[in-house]
PDB file of C-alpha atoms in Angstrom:
ATOM      1  CA  MET A 273       0.147   0.081  -0.158  1.00 79.00           C
ATOM      2  CA  ALA A 274       1.265   3.458  -0.852  1.00 82.00           C
ATOM      3  CA  TYR A 275       0.248   6.813   0.573  1.00 86.00           C
ATOM      4  CA  LEU A 276       0.614  10.038  -1.360  1.00 85.00           C
ATOM      5  CA  ASP A 277       0.181  13.594  -0.407  1.00 80.00           C
ATOM      6  CA  ASP A 278      -2.101  15.491  -2.571  1.00 71.00           C
ATOM      7  CA  ARG A 279      -0.635  18.960  -1.410  1.00 62.00           C
ATOM      8  CA  ILE A 280      -2.422  22.149  -1.560  1.00 56.00           C
ATOM      9  CA  PRO A 281      -0.173  23.891  -4.402  1.00 55.00           C
ATOM     10  CA  GLU A 282      -0.141  27.332  -2.791  1.00 54.00           C
ATOM     11  CA  GLY A 283       3.509  28.091  -1.645  1.00 49.00           C
ATOM     12  CA  ILE A 284       5.028  25.127  -3.454  1.00 50.00           C
ATOM     13  CA  PHE A 285       7.612  25.776  -6.175  1.00 45.00           C
ATOM     14  CA  SER A 286       8.727  23.015  -8.492  1.00 51.00           C
ATOM     15  CA  HIS A 287       9.529  22.153 -12.100  1.00 52.00           C
ATOM     16  CA  THR A 288       7.733  18.882 -11.266  1.00 56.00           C
ATOM     17  CA  ALA A 289       5.056  17.719 -13.513  1.00 60.00           C
ATOM     18  CA  SER A 290       1.614  19.066 -11.948  1.00 66.00           C
ATOM     19  CA  ASP A 291       0.116  15.694 -12.581  1.00 76.00           C
ATOM     20  CA  THR A 292       2.714  13.799 -10.658  1.00 75.00           C
ATOM     21  CA  VAL A 293       0.223  12.302  -8.127  1.00 81.00           C
ATOM     22  CA  ALA A 294      -2.027  11.335 -10.975  1.00 86.00           C
ATOM     23  CA  ARG A 295       0.858   9.603 -12.638  1.00 84.00           C
ATOM     24  CA  ILE A 296       1.813   7.661  -9.528  1.00 84.00           C
ATOM     25  CA  VAL A 297      -1.778   6.496  -8.908  1.00 89.00           C
ATOM     26  CA  LYS A 298      -1.867   5.306 -12.445  1.00 91.00           C
ATOM     27  CA  LYS A 299       1.386   3.253 -11.899  1.00 87.00           C
ATOM     28  CA  CYS A 300      -0.190   1.849  -8.593  1.00 90.00           C
ATOM     29  CA  GLU A 301      -3.192   0.587 -10.591  1.00 93.00           C
ATOM     30  CA  GLU A 302      -0.900  -1.142 -13.206  1.00 92.00           C
ATOM     31  CA  LEU A 303       1.183  -2.780 -10.555  1.00 90.00           C
ATOM     32  CA  GLY A 304      -1.784  -3.860  -8.439  1.00 93.00           C
ATOM     33  CA  ILE A 305      -0.730  -1.574  -5.512  1.00 90.00           C
ATOM     34  CA  VAL A 306      -3.443   0.044  -3.307  1.00 90.00           C
ATOM     35  CA  CYS A 307      -2.601   3.539  -3.481  1.00 90.00           C
ATOM     36  CA  ARG A 308      -4.244   6.212  -0.882  1.00 90.00           C
ATOM     37  CA  VAL A 309      -4.136  10.043  -1.418  1.00 90.00           C
ATOM     38  CA  PHE A 310      -4.303  12.085   1.556  1.00 88.00           C
ATOM     39  CA  PRO A 311      -7.092  14.497   1.441  1.00 84.00           C
ATOM     40  CA  ALA A 312      -5.551  17.886   1.076  1.00 81.00           C
ATOM     41  CA  PRO A 313      -8.387  19.811   3.247  1.00 81.00           C
ATOM     42  CA  LEU A 314      -7.433  17.765   6.227  1.00 82.00           C
ATOM     43  CA  HIS A 315      -4.156  19.684   6.471  1.00 81.00           C
ATOM     44  CA  LYS A 316      -6.227  22.483   7.607  1.00 79.00           C
ATOM     45  CA  LEU A 317      -7.736  20.421  10.407  1.00 80.00           C
ATOM     46  CA  ARG A 318      -4.639  19.408  12.324  1.00 77.00           C
ATOM     47  CA  THR A 319      -6.480  18.558  15.497  1.00 80.00           C
ATOM     48  CA  PHE A 320      -8.331  15.866  13.722  1.00 81.00           C
ATOM     49  CA  LEU A 321      -5.166  13.696  13.458  1.00 84.00           C
ATOM     50  CA  HIS A 322      -3.131  15.327  16.404  1.00 83.00           C
ATOM     51  CA  PRO A 323      -5.663  15.960  19.148  1.00 81.00           C
ATOM     52  CA  ALA A 324      -3.075  17.059  21.518  1.00 78.00           C
ATOM     53  CA  THR A 325      -1.287  19.230  19.090  1.00 78.00           C
ATOM     54  CA  GLU A 326       0.225  22.622  20.034  1.00 72.00           C
ATOM     55  CA  ASP A 327       0.334  25.955  18.031  1.00 62.00           C
ATOM     56  CA  PRO A 328       0.657  26.369  15.282  1.00 55.00           C
ATOM     57  CA  HIS A 329      -2.795  24.835  14.451  1.00 52.00           C
ATOM     58  CA  ASP A 330      -2.949  26.633  11.030  1.00 56.00           C
ATOM     59  CA  ASP A 331      -2.077  24.846   7.937  1.00 55.00           C
ATOM     60  CA  SER A 332       1.762  25.078   6.754  1.00 64.00           C
ATOM     61  CA  ILE A 333       3.430  23.103   4.145  1.00 66.00           C
ATOM     62  CA  SER A 334       6.292  22.258   6.728  1.00 67.00           C
ATOM     63  CA  LEU A 335       3.660  20.463   8.839  1.00 75.00           C
ATOM     64  CA  HIS A 336       2.316  18.340   6.087  1.00 80.00           C
ATOM     65  CA  PRO A 337       4.562  15.413   6.359  1.00 85.00           C
ATOM     66  CA  SER A 338       3.457  14.867   9.949  1.00 88.00           C
ATOM     67  CA  ASP A 339      -0.192  14.936   8.776  1.00 89.00           C
ATOM     68  CA  LEU A 340       0.240  12.150   6.165  1.00 90.00           C
ATOM     69  CA  ILE A 341       2.543   9.819   8.165  1.00 92.00           C
ATOM     70  CA  GLN A 342       0.232   9.997  11.157  1.00 93.00           C
ATOM     71  CA  TRP A 343      -2.909   9.345   8.898  1.00 92.00           C
ATOM     72  CA  ALA A 344      -1.180   6.210   7.236  1.00 92.00           C
ATOM     73  CA  PHE A 345       0.050   4.885  10.612  1.00 94.00           C
ATOM     74  CA  ASN A 346      -3.504   5.268  12.113  1.00 92.00           C
ATOM     75  CA  GLU A 347      -4.803   3.334   9.231  1.00 90.00           C
ATOM     76  CA  ASN A 348      -2.568   0.435   9.589  1.00 90.00           C
ATOM     77  CA  LEU A 349      -2.571  -0.022  13.269  1.00 89.00           C
ATOM     78  CA  CYS A 350      -4.505  -3.109  12.855  1.00 85.00           C
ATOM     79  CA  HIS A 351      -2.069  -4.573  10.488  1.00 84.00           C
ATOM     80  CA  ASN A 352      -0.072  -7.533  11.724  1.00 87.00           C
ATOM     81  CA  GLY A 353       3.147  -6.759  10.053  1.00 92.00           C
ATOM     82  CA  VAL A 354       5.838  -4.209   9.231  1.00 95.00           C
ATOM     83  CA  PHE A 355       4.806  -0.448   8.706  1.00 94.00           C
ATOM     84  CA  VAL A 356       7.325   1.343   6.713  1.00 93.00           C
ATOM     85  CA  ASN A 357       7.641   5.067   5.890  1.00 92.00           C
ATOM     86  CA  ILE A 358       9.740   6.285   3.105  1.00 90.00           C
ATOM     87  CA  ASP A 359       9.916   9.807   2.260  1.00 85.00           C
ATOM     88  CA  ALA A 360       9.733  10.993  -1.318  1.00 78.00           C
ATOM     89  CA  ASP A 361      13.439  11.875  -1.602  1.00 80.00           C
ATOM     90  CA  MET A 362      14.553   8.317  -0.345  1.00 86.00           C
ATOM     91  CA  LEU A 363      15.117   5.945  -2.903  1.00 85.00           C
ATOM     92  CA  LEU A 364      15.947   2.242  -2.793  1.00 87.00           C
ATOM     93  CA  VAL A 365      18.821   1.504  -5.204  1.00 85.00           C
ATOM     94  CA  ASN A 366      19.655  -2.034  -4.007  1.00 88.00           C
ATOM     95  CA  HIS A 367      18.065  -5.295  -3.090  1.00 91.00           C
ATOM     96  CA  THR A 368      16.318  -5.736   0.174  1.00 93.00           C
ATOM     97  CA  ASP A 369      13.811  -7.654   2.089  1.00 95.00           C
ATOM     98  CA  ILE A 370      11.863  -7.328   5.406  1.00 95.00           C
ATOM     99  CA  ASN A 371      14.467  -9.383   7.163  1.00 96.00           C
ATOM    100  CA  ASP A 372      17.219  -7.259   5.789  1.00 96.00           C
ATOM    101  CA  LEU A 373      15.328  -4.153   6.440  1.00 96.00           C
ATOM    102  CA  MET A 374      14.589  -4.967  10.286  1.00 97.00           C
ATOM    103  CA  ARG A 375      17.834  -6.555  11.208  1.00 97.00           C
ATOM    104  CA  GLY A 376      15.869  -8.579  14.152  1.00 97.00           C
ATOM    105  CA  ARG A 377      14.609  -5.220  15.539  1.00 98.00           C
ATOM    106  CA  ALA A 378      11.005  -4.000  15.880  1.00 98.00           C
ATOM    107  CA  PHE A 379      11.890  -0.322  15.377  1.00 98.00           C
ATOM    108  CA  ARG A 380      14.339   1.098  12.895  1.00 98.00           C
ATOM    109  CA  TRP A 381      14.872   4.807  12.493  1.00 97.00           C
ATOM    110  CA  LEU A 382      16.935   7.701  11.645  1.00 94.00           C
ATOM    111  CA  PRO A 383      17.332  10.142  14.455  1.00 91.00           C
ATOM    112  CA  GLN A 384      16.696  13.957  14.580  1.00 88.00           C
ATOM    113  CA  HIS A 385      18.313  15.622  17.238  1.00 81.00           C
ATOM    114  CA  ARG A 386      17.510  18.822  19.366  1.00 77.00           C
ATOM    115  CA  GLY A 387      19.094  20.295  22.276  1.00 69.00           C
ATOM    116  CA  CYS A 388      17.046  22.398  25.008  1.00 68.00           C
ATOM    117  CA  GLY A 389      17.347  26.086  24.685  1.00 61.00           C
ATOM    118  CA  ILE A 390      19.154  26.234  27.907  1.00 52.00           C
ATOM    119  CA  ALA A 391      21.875  23.884  26.470  1.00 50.00           C
ATOM    120  CA  ARG A 392      22.509  26.307  23.651  1.00 57.00           C
ATOM    121  CA  GLN A 393      23.148  28.869  26.301  1.00 60.00           C
ATOM    122  CA  ASP A 394      25.059  26.753  28.863  1.00 62.00           C
ATOM    123  CA  ARG A 395      27.306  24.003  27.165  1.00 63.00           C
ATOM    124  CA  ASN A 396      27.729  22.336  30.583  1.00 66.00           C
ATOM    125  CA  VAL A 397      23.880  21.499  30.434  1.00 62.00           C
ATOM    126  CA  GLU A 398      23.414  18.258  28.734  1.00 66.00           C
ATOM    127  CA  CYS A 399      20.006  17.973  26.933  1.00 68.00           C
ATOM    128  CA  ASP A 400      19.278  15.585  24.356  1.00 76.00           C
ATOM    129  CA  ILE A 401      15.978  15.254  22.406  1.00 84.00           C
ATOM    130  CA  ARG A 402      15.992  12.561  19.786  1.00 88.00           C
ATOM    131  CA  TYR A 403      13.117  11.537  17.461  1.00 92.00           C
ATOM    132  CA  ALA A 404      12.248   9.890  14.239  1.00 94.00           C
ATOM    133  CA  TRP A 405      13.201  11.623  11.045  1.00 91.00           C
ATOM    134  CA  ASN A 406      10.469  11.003   8.375  1.00 90.00           C
ATOM    135  CA  THR A 407      13.015  10.279   5.687  1.00 90.00           C
ATOM    136  CA  ILE A 408      12.607   6.432   6.489  1.00 95.00           C
ATOM    137  CA  LEU A 409      10.945   4.538   9.546  1.00 96.00           C
ATOM    138  CA  ALA A 410      10.076   0.891   9.964  1.00 97.00           C
ATOM    139  CA  MET A 411       7.871  -0.459  12.655  1.00 98.00           C
ATOM    140  CA  ASP A 412       6.850  -4.111  13.328  1.00 97.00           C
ATOM    141  CA  LEU A 413       3.272  -3.362  14.462  1.00 96.00           C
ATOM    142  CA  SER A 414       3.144  -7.214  15.828  1.00 95.00           C
ATOM    143  CA  VAL A 415       5.784  -6.489  18.295  1.00 95.00           C
ATOM    144  CA  LEU A 416       5.973  -2.939  19.433  1.00 97.00           C
ATOM    145  CA  PRO A 417       4.144  -2.011  22.660  1.00 96.00           C
ATOM    146  CA  ASN A 418       1.947   0.915  23.402  1.00 94.00           C
ATOM    147  CA  LEU A 419       1.368   1.816  19.687  1.00 95.00           C
ATOM    148  CA  ASP A 420      -1.543   4.323  20.496  1.00 91.00           C
ATOM    149  CA  GLU A 421       1.266   6.505  22.032  1.00 92.00           C
ATOM    150  CA  PHE A 422       3.202   6.877  18.712  1.00 95.00           C
ATOM    151  CA  SER A 423       2.990  10.484  17.147  1.00 93.00           C
ATOM    152  CA  MET A 424       4.712  12.057  14.362  1.00 93.00           C
ATOM    153  CA  ASP A 425       3.517  15.622  15.391  1.00 90.00           C
ATOM    154  CA  CYS A 426       5.616  18.530  15.600  1.00 85.00           C
ATOM    155  CA  GLY A 427       5.586  21.322  18.184  1.00 81.00           C
ATOM    156  CA  LYS A 428       7.387  21.426  21.402  1.00 80.00           C
ATOM    157  CA  VAL A 429       9.153  18.638  23.509  1.00 82.00           C
ATOM    158  CA  CYS A 430      10.222  19.239  27.196  1.00 80.00           C
ATOM    159  CA  VAL A 431      12.447  17.155  29.120  1.00 76.00           C
ATOM    160  CA  TRP A 432      13.898  17.648  32.627  1.00 68.00           C
ATOM    161  CA  GLU A 433      16.495  20.246  31.453  1.00 68.00           C
ATOM    162  CA  GLY A 434      14.290  22.245  29.353  1.00 72.00           C
ATOM    163  CA  CYS A 435      12.218  22.641  26.059  1.00 77.00           C
ATOM    164  CA  ASP A 436      12.839  22.920  22.508  1.00 79.00           C
ATOM    165  CA  ALA A 437      10.919  23.245  19.279  1.00 78.00           C
ATOM    166  CA  VAL A 438      10.661  20.161  17.149  1.00 83.00           C
ATOM    167  CA  ASP A 439       9.616  19.634  13.399  1.00 83.00           C
ATOM    168  CA  THR A 440       7.878  16.491  11.885  1.00 87.00           C
ATOM    169  CA  GLY A 441       8.093  13.476  14.130  1.00 90.00           C
ATOM    170  CA  GLY A 442       9.252  15.367  17.166  1.00 88.00           C
ATOM    171  CA  LYS A 443       6.707  13.972  19.358  1.00 91.00           C
ATOM    172  CA  SER A 444       7.953  10.335  18.635  1.00 94.00           C
ATOM    173  CA  HIS A 445      10.647  11.188  21.107  1.00 92.00           C
ATOM    174  CA  TRP A 446       8.496   9.834  24.109  1.00 91.00           C
ATOM    175  CA  PHE A 447       7.655   6.638  22.205  1.00 96.00           C
ATOM    176  CA  ILE A 448      11.209   5.919  21.197  1.00 96.00           C
ATOM    177  CA  SER A 449      12.461   6.716  24.739  1.00 93.00           C
ATOM    178  CA  SER A 450      10.166   4.098  26.209  1.00 95.00           C
ATOM    179  CA  LEU A 451      11.491   1.411  23.987  1.00 97.00           C
ATOM    180  CA  PRO A 452      14.120  -1.189  25.352  1.00 97.00           C
ATOM    181  CA  GLU A 453      17.285  -0.542  23.420  1.00 96.00           C
ATOM    182  CA  GLU A 454      17.248  -4.228  22.296  1.00 97.00           C
ATOM    183  CA  MET A 455      14.119  -3.424  20.332  1.00 98.00           C
ATOM    184  CA  LYS A 456      15.412  -0.342  18.183  1.00 97.00           C
ATOM    185  CA  GLU A 457      18.267   0.232  15.851  1.00 97.00           C
ATOM    186  CA  ARG A 458      19.266   3.350  13.805  1.00 96.00           C
ATOM    187  CA  PHE A 459      19.928   2.964  10.172  1.00 96.00           C
ATOM    188  CA  TYR A 460      23.652   3.163   9.678  1.00 93.00           C
ATOM    189  CA  GLY A 461      25.615   5.284   7.073  1.00 88.00           C
ATOM    190  CA  GLY A 462      24.491   8.479   5.437  1.00 84.00           C
ATOM    191  CA  GLU A 463      27.893   9.393   4.134  1.00 82.00           C
ATOM    192  CA  PHE A 464      27.747  12.231   1.479  1.00 85.00           C
ATOM    193  CA  MET A 465      28.641  10.423  -1.921  1.00 85.00           C
ATOM    194  CA  ARG A 466      31.128  13.242  -2.958  1.00 82.00           C
ATOM    195  CA  GLU A 467      33.053  11.818  -5.958  1.00 83.00           C
ATOM    196  CA  ARG A 468      31.135   8.531  -5.990  1.00 85.00           C
ATOM    197  CA  GLY A 469      27.872  10.350  -6.781  1.00 82.00           C
ATOM    198  CA  GLU A 470      29.405  11.852  -9.889  1.00 80.00           C
ATOM    199  CA  ARG A 471      30.546   8.473 -11.251  1.00 85.00           C
ATOM    200  CA  MET A 472      27.079   6.919 -10.468  1.00 82.00           C
ATOM    201  CA  PHE A 473      24.980   9.708 -11.676  1.00 81.00           C
ATOM    202  CA  PRO A 474      26.670  11.116 -14.797  1.00 81.00           C
ATOM    203  CA  THR A 475      23.208  13.042 -15.826  1.00 77.00           C
ATOM    204  CA  ILE A 476      23.097  14.912 -12.511  1.00 79.00           C
ATOM    205  CA  PRO A 477      25.418  17.908 -11.941  1.00 77.00           C
ATOM    206  CA  ALA A 478      28.280  16.821  -9.789  1.00 80.00           C
ATOM    207  CA  TRP A 479      27.787  19.580  -7.268  1.00 76.00           C
ATOM    208  CA  ARG A 480      24.275  18.121  -6.506  1.00 78.00           C
ATOM    209  CA  SER A 481      25.045  14.363  -6.539  1.00 80.00           C
ATOM    210  CA  SER A 482      27.996  14.891  -4.263  1.00 80.00           C
ATOM    211  CA  VAL A 483      25.686  15.510  -1.410  1.00 78.00           C
ATOM    212  CA  PHE A 484      23.350  12.454  -1.908  1.00 86.00           C
ATOM    213  CA  GLU A 485      23.400  10.306   1.271  1.00 90.00           C
ATOM    214  CA  LEU A 486      23.718   6.458   1.122  1.00 91.00           C
ATOM    215  CA  TYR A 487      22.448   4.503   3.923  1.00 94.00           C
ATOM    216  CA  GLU A 488      23.360   0.783   4.249  1.00 93.00           C
ATOM    217  CA  GLU A 489      24.514   0.702   0.396  1.00 90.00           C
ATOM    218  CA  LYS A 490      20.933   0.668  -0.592  1.00 91.00           C
ATOM    219  CA  TRP A 491      18.968   3.655   0.489  1.00 93.00           C
ATOM    220  CA  LEU A 492      19.777   6.863  -1.440  1.00 89.00           C
ATOM    221  CA  HIS A 493      18.553   9.988   0.166  1.00 88.00           C
ATOM    222  CA  VAL A 494      18.459  13.083  -2.162  1.00 82.00           C
ATOM    223  CA  ARG A 495      19.226  15.793   0.240  1.00 74.00           C
ATOM    224  CA  ASN A 496      18.400  19.426   0.186  1.00 61.00           C
ATOM    225  CA  GLY A 497      14.748  20.058  -0.365  1.00 52.00           C
ATOM    226  CA  GLY A 498      13.396  23.715  -1.056  1.00 46.00           C
ATOM    227  CA  HIS A 499       9.951  23.604  -2.580  1.00 48.00           C
ATOM    228  CA  SER A 500       8.668  26.374  -0.399  1.00 49.00           C
ATOM    229  CA  ASP A 501      11.424  28.746  -1.293  1.00 48.00           C
ATOM    230  CA  PRO A 502      11.435  30.293  -4.882  1.00 48.00           C
ATOM    231  CA  GLU A 503      14.902  31.259  -4.510  1.00 51.00           C
ATOM    232  CA  ASN A 504      16.109  27.690  -4.271  1.00 48.00           C
ATOM    233  CA  LEU A 505      13.829  26.492  -7.315  1.00 42.00           C
ATOM    234  CA  ASN A 506      16.884  25.957  -9.813  1.00 44.00           C
ATOM    235  CA  ARG A 507      19.390  24.872  -7.046  1.00 48.00           C
ATOM    236  CA  PHE A 508      17.415  22.342  -5.022  1.00 46.00           C
ATOM    237  CA  ASP A 509      14.619  21.207  -6.926  1.00 59.00           C
ATOM    238  CA  ASN A 510      14.290  17.646  -5.956  1.00 61.00           C
ATOM    239  CA  GLY A 511      11.405  16.940  -8.237  1.00 62.00           C
ATOM    240  CA  GLN A 512      13.726  17.130 -11.432  1.00 68.00           C
ATOM    241  CA  ILE A 513      16.526  15.164  -9.638  1.00 72.00           C
ATOM    242  CA  CYS A 514      14.042  12.323  -8.748  1.00 67.00           C
ATOM    243  CA  GLU A 515      12.741  12.113 -12.140  1.00 69.00           C
ATOM    244  CA  HIS A 516      16.453  11.703 -13.648  1.00 71.00           C
ATOM    245  CA  LEU A 517      16.931   8.882 -10.849  1.00 71.00           C
ATOM    246  CA  MET A 518      13.564   7.182 -11.652  1.00 67.00           C
ATOM    247  CA  LYS A 519      14.742   6.847 -15.308  1.00 71.00           C
ATOM    248  CA  GLN A 520      18.028   5.458 -14.345  1.00 69.00           C
ATOM    249  CA  PHE A 521      16.650   2.902 -11.932  1.00 64.00           C
ATOM    250  CA  GLU A 522      13.651   2.275 -14.247  1.00 61.00           C
ATOM    251  CA  VAL A 523      11.207   3.040 -11.224  1.00 51.00           C
ATOM    252  CA  ILE A 524       8.625   4.657 -13.661  1.00 43.00           C
TER     253      ILE A 524
END
């Protein structure tokens, strides 16, 4: 099953074809994949998916990923298997399977990190807020406890030492912190490809492919978005880059 975000177009700048969602839905039909499209108006009703959400309650494209992931997760809570979230700029470029993906763990993630405001003022104060990056996330729903407490909402997280603002997935800090260490494992790697990127992707400018990240020799992360900033349109247009990559790997 695939989930797509039918984003409200205001504020998004991209050379990517405007019918991309429709094209992906058509490809899903051809491949026999159930493809669900997030209803864009729900982005304006954040408390529907995140009842305990904090300000801002208004719609913002920077909050959209948390809405889509929470919606997909909630729909799959009764699924007795592995729930995987892969962001649009993360591409599978090598073979994998569920066993390889999970590596004997129930929760695999890429951590985002925040430090409390007081820690930025006083380096002697240790404050560590870690949460799931929406780039790639894998959860074995048949094993993990307290799934009703999992939240990909953003807002603010407060620990003993203080508080800090968090983006998409920030509220997953509490769920992840509650898991025994033996149940979870980070995805390893993430090195910039540098000269290797130029060799692998000759049709993409070297300055761009050099900052791709490769995780576990199979997950390629196309770094540096910018669809909400018209000044970044030519430099950081992930849509065009992904179309080059999809042709190379025959994704579509």
